[in-house]
């Protein structure tokens, strides 16, 4: 990628133009201090800019899961992410054991369903409510959209219709959708049923910004225009910015050229994400230490300038189209 094309990609991704949502300082609540908040799109909700990711809560040990949830609450996190598929069910069970019984009214609770038919999604919702020990989900998302065809199939199979009925009954307060495979799936969902949704979730990191299949470039402008709350995930490219990733103390992959710390710092990645027009950065953490380092960065957060964003992403040109960093993106994208 030559420098001219690089700069055009960055500009198209909105990195020279996009402004993050207003950061609001939050008063302490019944639990204690609260991290700064941003508005969740046009919903009227204010949520903390850092959310605890539930995937890691589902696979770490019971002891560490509880400690991480408690550390998040103590640090001021009030946005909690999970999904029925995390565990499966284990993440929701642990939130139901250590989070919702005491703190339900102080938190914003999100869960998700991979269900591809109305019947499966309905069963997922019922199981989520039971495991989470709650009578309502603040944000329920159609999860892990893979392609425009996947969107069309789920809509035809009644998944959104089911969710809208559950919303009418008060079981769901707001609806959203997620995906990491294809920005074109997000665009198709917005095209076919955009008015039904309040939020969407997708990867936000410097490598995505350089890709021709960038969520930042393709999805953010339309989601912002629609008034969605945008949730950032994979801000560390699912750990691929590091030398190795461990799950349950087992190394699942390694790389000889980690981006962090050779190319970026953790601060670079966190500030890159929060300098975009996103509401929440969802942080995966299987132990308290992995959450506390991000909290410390957020406490001194400053929005990066356009020049800083470009310079930061410019360090990663060689990784942008290699595919081994953002391995979770589909191999069947157009172009």
GROMACS .gro file of C-alpha atoms in nm:
model
  335
    1UNK     CA    1   0.000   0.000   0.000
    2UNK     CA    2   0.163   0.328  -0.106
    3UNK     CA    3   0.141   0.634   0.117
    4UNK     CA    4  -0.122   0.806  -0.098
    5UNK     CA    5  -0.355   0.507  -0.083
    6UNK     CA    6  -0.285   0.470   0.287
    7UNK     CA    7  -0.386   0.827   0.361
    8UNK     CA    8  -0.697   0.791   0.146
    9UNK     CA    9  -0.796   0.479   0.341
   10UNK     CA   10  -0.743   0.651   0.674
   11UNK     CA   11  -0.946   0.952   0.566
   12UNK     CA   12  -1.223   0.729   0.436
   13UNK     CA   13  -1.227   0.545   0.768
   14UNK     CA   14  -1.318   0.873   0.932
   15UNK     CA   15  -1.003   0.895   1.140
   16UNK     CA   16  -0.943   1.254   1.038
   17UNK     CA   17  -1.307   1.353   1.083
   18UNK     CA   18  -1.488   1.134   1.334
   19UNK     CA   19  -1.546   1.270   1.682
   20UNK     CA   20  -1.606   1.049   1.983
   21UNK     CA   21  -1.928   1.085   2.177
   22UNK     CA   22  -1.919   1.338   2.459
   23UNK     CA   23  -1.750   1.204   2.769
   24UNK     CA   24  -1.953   1.263   3.084
   25UNK     CA   25  -1.819   1.233   3.434
   26UNK     CA   26  -2.046   1.017   3.650
   27UNK     CA   27  -2.132   1.059   4.017
   28UNK     CA   28  -2.076   0.765   4.251
   29UNK     CA   29  -2.365   0.523   4.289
   30UNK     CA   30  -2.463   0.270   4.557
   31UNK     CA   31  -2.166   0.052   4.466
   32UNK     CA   32  -1.903   0.326   4.460
   33UNK     CA   33  -1.718   0.525   4.198
   34UNK     CA   34  -1.837   0.512   3.837
   35UNK     CA   35  -1.622   0.545   3.524
   36UNK     CA   36  -1.703   0.820   3.271
   37UNK     CA   37  -2.008   0.761   3.056
   38UNK     CA   38  -2.123   0.824   2.700
   39UNK     CA   39  -2.469   0.827   2.548
   40UNK     CA   40  -2.578   0.500   2.388
   41UNK     CA   41  -2.686   0.648   2.059
   42UNK     CA   42  -3.037   0.794   2.067
   43UNK     CA   43  -3.164   0.562   2.341
   44UNK     CA   44  -3.133   0.814   2.622
   45UNK     CA   45  -2.912   0.567   2.811
   46UNK     CA   46  -2.579   0.672   2.960
   47UNK     CA   47  -2.335   0.384   2.997
   48UNK     CA   48  -1.975   0.355   3.112
   49UNK     CA   49  -1.719   0.378   2.834
   50UNK     CA   50  -1.558   0.055   2.950
   51UNK     CA   51  -1.754  -0.268   2.954
   52UNK     CA   52  -1.655  -0.607   3.089
   53UNK     CA   53  -1.654  -0.871   2.815
   54UNK     CA   54  -1.829  -1.193   2.907
   55UNK     CA   55  -1.644  -1.435   2.679
   56UNK     CA   56  -1.345  -1.456   2.911
   57UNK     CA   57  -1.574  -1.480   3.214
   58UNK     CA   58  -1.712  -1.797   3.057
   59UNK     CA   59  -1.383  -1.984   3.019
   60UNK     CA   60  -1.168  -1.871   3.310
   61UNK     CA   61  -1.193  -2.039   3.650
   62UNK     CA   62  -1.491  -1.978   3.877
   63UNK     CA   63  -1.269  -1.804   4.131
   64UNK     CA   64  -1.113  -1.572   3.876
   65UNK     CA   65  -1.449  -1.500   3.713
   66UNK     CA   66  -1.592  -1.384   4.044
   67UNK     CA   67  -1.281  -1.180   4.124
   68UNK     CA   68  -1.291  -1.012   3.781
   69UNK     CA   69  -1.660  -0.923   3.811
   70UNK     CA   70  -1.602  -0.777   4.157
   71UNK     CA   71  -1.294  -0.587   4.037
   72UNK     CA   72  -1.495  -0.440   3.750
   73UNK     CA   73  -1.766  -0.316   3.985
   74UNK     CA   74  -1.510  -0.170   4.225
   75UNK     CA   75  -1.330   0.005   3.937
   76UNK     CA   76  -1.652   0.172   3.823
   77UNK     CA   77  -1.754  -0.047   3.529
   78UNK     CA   78  -2.132  -0.061   3.492
   79UNK     CA   79  -2.165  -0.212   3.141
   80UNK     CA   80  -2.156  -0.592   3.134
   81UNK     CA   81  -2.144  -0.797   2.815
   82UNK     CA   82  -2.220  -1.165   2.777
   83UNK     CA   83  -2.388  -1.413   2.539
   84UNK     CA   84  -2.564  -1.747   2.565
   85UNK     CA   85  -2.285  -1.902   2.358
   86UNK     CA   86  -2.009  -1.804   2.603
   87UNK     CA   87  -1.936  -2.124   2.786
   88UNK     CA   88  -2.192  -2.206   2.652
   89UNK     CA   89  -2.408  -2.065   2.929
   90UNK     CA   90  -2.123  -2.046   3.181
   91UNK     CA   91  -2.066  -1.672   3.146
   92UNK     CA   92  -2.434  -1.597   3.203
   93UNK     CA   93  -2.446  -1.838   3.497
   94UNK     CA   94  -2.157  -1.655   3.660
   95UNK     CA   95  -2.315  -1.316   3.609
   96UNK     CA   96  -2.631  -1.461   3.757
   97UNK     CA   97  -2.436  -1.579   4.059
   98UNK     CA   98  -2.206  -1.283   4.127
   99UNK     CA   99  -2.350  -0.978   3.949
  100UNK     CA  100  -2.725  -0.949   3.910
  101UNK     CA  101  -2.850  -1.067   4.251
  102UNK     CA  102  -2.702  -0.761   4.425
  103UNK     CA  103  -2.634  -0.507   4.150
  104UNK     CA  104  -2.901  -0.543   3.880
  105UNK     CA  105  -3.040  -0.191   3.916
  106UNK     CA  106  -2.694  -0.029   3.899
  107UNK     CA  107  -2.570  -0.200   3.583
  108UNK     CA  108  -2.644  -0.209   3.211
  109UNK     CA  109  -2.670  -0.575   3.105
  110UNK     CA  110  -2.621  -0.698   2.750
  111UNK     CA  111  -2.648  -1.051   2.616
  112UNK     CA  112  -2.666  -1.199   2.269
  113UNK     CA  113  -2.798  -1.492   2.067
  114UNK     CA  114  -2.648  -1.677   1.771
  115UNK     CA  115  -2.989  -1.831   1.701
  116UNK     CA  116  -3.063  -1.858   1.329
  117UNK     CA  117  -3.437  -1.919   1.368
  118UNK     CA  118  -3.705  -1.757   1.582
  119UNK     CA  119  -3.752  -2.074   1.786
  120UNK     CA  120  -3.383  -2.108   1.868
  121UNK     CA  121  -3.344  -1.740   1.948
  122UNK     CA  122  -3.652  -1.754   2.170
  123UNK     CA  123  -3.506  -2.049   2.361
  124UNK     CA  124  -3.178  -1.862   2.397
  125UNK     CA  125  -3.356  -1.557   2.537
  126UNK     CA  126  -3.551  -1.762   2.789
  127UNK     CA  127  -3.235  -1.942   2.899
  128UNK     CA  128  -3.046  -1.613   2.926
  129UNK     CA  129  -3.311  -1.460   3.152
  130UNK     CA  130  -3.306  -1.769   3.373
  131UNK     CA  131  -2.927  -1.792   3.397
  132UNK     CA  132  -2.882  -1.419   3.451
  133UNK     CA  133  -3.156  -1.419   3.718
  134UNK     CA  134  -3.325  -1.114   3.573
  135UNK     CA  135  -3.661  -1.024   3.421
  136UNK     CA  136  -3.516  -0.799   3.149
  137UNK     CA  137  -3.219  -0.758   2.920
  138UNK     CA  138  -3.105  -0.398   2.866
  139UNK     CA  139  -2.953  -0.474   2.524
  140UNK     CA  140  -3.016  -0.802   2.342
  141UNK     CA  141  -2.819  -0.849   2.022
  142UNK     CA  142  -2.848  -1.071   1.717
  143UNK     CA  143  -2.501  -1.214   1.744
  144UNK     CA  144  -2.211  -1.297   1.512
  145UNK     CA  145  -2.355  -1.205   1.173
  146UNK     CA  146  -2.135  -1.367   0.911
  147UNK     CA  147  -2.248  -1.227   0.576
  148UNK     CA  148  -2.531  -1.040   0.402
  149UNK     CA  149  -2.685  -1.380   0.323
  150UNK     CA  150  -2.673  -1.473   0.690
  151UNK     CA  151  -2.861  -1.151   0.771
  152UNK     CA  152  -3.127  -1.228   0.512
  153UNK     CA  153  -3.168  -1.585   0.635
  154UNK     CA  154  -3.209  -1.483   1.000
  155UNK     CA  155  -3.461  -1.215   0.915
  156UNK     CA  156  -3.657  -1.456   0.696
  157UNK     CA  157  -3.649  -1.711   0.980
  158UNK     CA  158  -3.816  -1.461   1.212
  159UNK     CA  159  -3.532  -1.384   1.455
  160UNK     CA  160  -3.600  -1.010   1.456
  161UNK     CA  161  -3.977  -1.059   1.472
  162UNK     CA  162  -3.928  -1.272   1.782
  163UNK     CA  163  -3.706  -1.008   1.941
  164UNK     CA  164  -3.954  -0.729   1.869
  165UNK     CA  165  -4.231  -0.927   2.039
  166UNK     CA  166  -4.006  -0.983   2.340
  167UNK     CA  167  -3.934  -0.611   2.343
  168UNK     CA  168  -4.307  -0.535   2.347
  169UNK     CA  169  -4.341  -0.763   2.652
  170UNK     CA  170  -4.064  -0.576   2.834
  171UNK     CA  171  -3.819  -0.868   2.830
  172UNK     CA  172  -3.580  -0.668   2.611
  173UNK     CA  173  -3.528  -0.293   2.638
  174UNK     CA  174  -3.309  -0.229   2.333
  175UNK     CA  175  -3.204  -0.432   2.029
  176UNK     CA  176  -2.872  -0.454   1.848
  177UNK     CA  177  -2.658  -0.676   1.630
  178UNK     CA  178  -2.295  -0.785   1.622
  179UNK     CA  179  -2.040  -0.934   1.389
  180UNK     CA  180  -1.667  -0.955   1.329
  181UNK     CA  181  -1.658  -1.143   0.997
  182UNK     CA  182  -1.793  -0.892   0.748
  183UNK     CA  183  -1.881  -0.522   0.756
  184UNK     CA  184  -2.115  -0.596   0.466
  185UNK     CA  185  -2.336  -0.800   0.699
  186UNK     CA  186  -2.379  -0.490   0.916
  187UNK     CA  187  -2.460  -0.279   0.612
  188UNK     CA  188  -2.721  -0.531   0.497
  189UNK     CA  189  -2.887  -0.541   0.840
  190UNK     CA  190  -2.907  -0.162   0.847
  191UNK     CA  191  -3.050  -0.162   0.495
  192UNK     CA  192  -3.321  -0.419   0.569
  193UNK     CA  193  -3.417  -0.348   0.929
  194UNK     CA  194  -3.211  -0.058   1.057
  195UNK     CA  195  -3.491   0.125   1.235
  196UNK     CA  196  -3.543  -0.166   1.475
  197UNK     CA  197  -3.200  -0.133   1.632
  198UNK     CA  198  -3.039   0.094   1.888
  199UNK     CA  199  -2.683  -0.040   1.875
  200UNK     CA  200  -2.430  -0.248   1.687
  201UNK     CA  201  -2.098  -0.405   1.778
  202UNK     CA  202  -1.786  -0.465   1.567
  203UNK     CA  203  -1.403  -0.471   1.575
  204UNK     CA  204  -1.227  -0.139   1.625
  205UNK     CA  205  -0.848  -0.136   1.597
  206UNK     CA  206  -0.576   0.022   1.381
  207UNK     CA  207  -0.541  -0.278   1.149
  208UNK     CA  208  -0.912  -0.269   1.067
  209UNK     CA  209  -0.875   0.100   0.981
  210UNK     CA  210  -0.626   0.015   0.706
  211UNK     CA  211  -0.826  -0.271   0.556
  212UNK     CA  212  -1.034  -0.229   0.243
  213UNK     CA  213  -1.300  -0.419   0.441
  214UNK     CA  214  -1.287  -0.183   0.735
  215UNK     CA  215  -1.574  -0.158   0.984
  216UNK     CA  216  -1.451   0.190   1.070
  217UNK     CA  217  -1.461   0.298   0.707
  218UNK     CA  218  -1.780   0.123   0.595
  219UNK     CA  219  -2.003   0.085   0.900
  220UNK     CA  220  -1.930   0.377   1.133
  221UNK     CA  221  -2.061   0.660   0.909
  222UNK     CA  222  -2.394   0.485   0.847
  223UNK     CA  223  -2.433   0.372   1.209
  224UNK     CA  224  -2.356   0.722   1.329
  225UNK     CA  225  -2.614   0.869   1.091
  226UNK     CA  226  -2.871   0.616   1.216
  227UNK     CA  227  -2.806   0.721   1.575
  228UNK     CA  228  -2.677   0.384   1.692
  229UNK     CA  229  -2.472   0.332   2.000
  230UNK     CA  230  -2.152   0.169   1.872
  231UNK     CA  231  -1.973  -0.094   2.079
  232UNK     CA  232  -1.606  -0.158   2.014
  233UNK     CA  233  -1.469  -0.511   2.044
  234UNK     CA  234  -1.143  -0.676   1.944
  235UNK     CA  235  -0.950  -0.357   2.014
  236UNK     CA  236  -0.644  -0.580   2.055
  237UNK     CA  237  -0.743  -0.791   1.751
  238UNK     CA  238  -0.852  -1.078   1.979
  239UNK     CA  239  -0.508  -1.083   2.134
  240UNK     CA  240  -0.321  -1.098   1.804
  241UNK     CA  241  -0.137  -0.779   1.895
  242UNK     CA  242   0.055  -0.987   2.150
  243UNK     CA  243   0.313  -1.264   2.121
  244UNK     CA  244   0.076  -1.542   2.226
  245UNK     CA  245  -0.273  -1.612   2.353
  246UNK     CA  246  -0.356  -1.847   2.636
  247UNK     CA  247  -0.696  -1.996   2.715
  248UNK     CA  248  -0.727  -2.205   3.031
  249UNK     CA  249  -0.348  -2.185   3.070
  250UNK     CA  250  -0.296  -2.341   2.727
  251UNK     CA  251  -0.127  -2.150   2.446
  252UNK     CA  252  -0.368  -2.140   2.152
  253UNK     CA  253  -0.138  -1.958   1.909
  254UNK     CA  254   0.191  -1.768   1.892
  255UNK     CA  255   0.341  -1.511   1.661
  256UNK     CA  256   0.707  -1.422   1.606
  257UNK     CA  257   0.624  -1.057   1.532
  258UNK     CA  258   0.376  -0.927   1.792
  259UNK     CA  259   0.241  -0.579   1.727
  260UNK     CA  260   0.249  -0.497   2.098
  261UNK     CA  261   0.497  -0.386   2.226
  262UNK     CA  262   0.706  -0.390   1.907
  263UNK     CA  263   0.473  -0.153   1.720
  264UNK     CA  264   0.201  -0.030   1.957
  265UNK     CA  265   0.142   0.005   2.328
  266UNK     CA  266  -0.171  -0.098   2.514
  267UNK     CA  267  -0.241   0.273   2.558
  268UNK     CA  268  -0.223   0.322   2.180
  269UNK     CA  269  -0.489   0.056   2.125
  270UNK     CA  270  -0.725   0.173   2.398
  271UNK     CA  271  -0.699   0.539   2.301
  272UNK     CA  272  -0.737   0.457   1.933
  273UNK     CA  273  -1.069   0.285   2.004
  274UNK     CA  274  -1.204   0.549   2.240
  275UNK     CA  275  -1.108   0.829   2.000
  276UNK     CA  276  -1.360   0.686   1.753
  277UNK     CA  277  -1.734   0.765   1.779
  278UNK     CA  278  -1.800   0.457   1.991
  279UNK     CA  279  -1.998   0.445   2.315
  280UNK     CA  280  -1.831   0.152   2.490
  281UNK     CA  281  -1.505  -0.035   2.457
  282UNK     CA  282  -1.567  -0.395   2.564
  283UNK     CA  283  -1.262  -0.542   2.733
  284UNK     CA  284  -1.202  -0.914   2.762
  285UNK     CA  285  -1.047  -1.006   3.096
  286UNK     CA  286  -1.005  -1.345   3.258
  287UNK     CA  287  -0.840  -1.203   3.569
  288UNK     CA  288  -0.864  -0.870   3.753
  289UNK     CA  289  -0.518  -0.752   3.644
  290UNK     CA  290  -0.621  -0.753   3.277
  291UNK     CA  291  -0.908  -0.519   3.356
  292UNK     CA  292  -0.728  -0.289   3.594
  293UNK     CA  293  -0.463  -0.191   3.338
  294UNK     CA  294  -0.737  -0.066   3.103
  295UNK     CA  295  -0.916   0.118   3.384
  296UNK     CA  296  -0.592   0.299   3.465
  297UNK     CA  297  -0.562   0.413   3.103
  298UNK     CA  298  -0.922   0.528   3.089
  299UNK     CA  299  -0.878   0.739   3.399
  300UNK     CA  300  -0.625   0.953   3.210
  301UNK     CA  301  -0.781   0.919   2.864
  302UNK     CA  302  -0.741   1.194   2.610
  303UNK     CA  303  -0.876   1.195   2.257
  304UNK     CA  304  -0.606   1.139   1.997
  305UNK     CA  305  -0.571   1.400   1.725
  306UNK     CA  306  -0.618   1.313   1.359
  307UNK     CA  307  -0.243   1.333   1.308
  308UNK     CA  308  -0.182   1.096   1.598
  309UNK     CA  309  -0.439   0.847   1.470
  310UNK     CA  310  -0.281   0.845   1.126
  311UNK     CA  311   0.070   0.811   1.265
  312UNK     CA  312  -0.040   0.526   1.491
  313UNK     CA  313  -0.209   0.330   1.216
  314UNK     CA  314   0.080   0.405   0.980
  315UNK     CA  315   0.301   0.177   1.190
  316UNK     CA  316   0.089  -0.120   1.087
  317UNK     CA  317   0.079  -0.094   0.709
  318UNK     CA  318   0.249  -0.428   0.662
  319UNK     CA  319  -0.016  -0.603   0.871
  320UNK     CA  320  -0.326  -0.449   0.714
  321UNK     CA  321  -0.401  -0.701   0.441
  322UNK     CA  322  -0.202  -0.999   0.563
  323UNK     CA  323  -0.507  -1.158   0.721
  324UNK     CA  324  -0.323  -1.324   1.008
  325UNK     CA  325  -0.400  -1.042   1.251
  326UNK     CA  326  -0.770  -1.000   1.177
  327UNK     CA  327  -0.806  -1.374   1.118
  328UNK     CA  328  -1.171  -1.355   1.227
  329UNK     CA  329  -1.274  -1.165   0.915
  330UNK     CA  330  -1.427  -1.374   0.639
  331UNK     CA  331  -1.205  -1.495   0.358
  332UNK     CA  332  -1.493  -1.445   0.113
  333UNK     CA  333  -1.522  -1.068   0.125
  334UNK     CA  334  -1.561  -0.883  -0.208
  335UNK     CA  335  -1.270  -0.725  -0.392
   0.00000   0.00000   0.00000
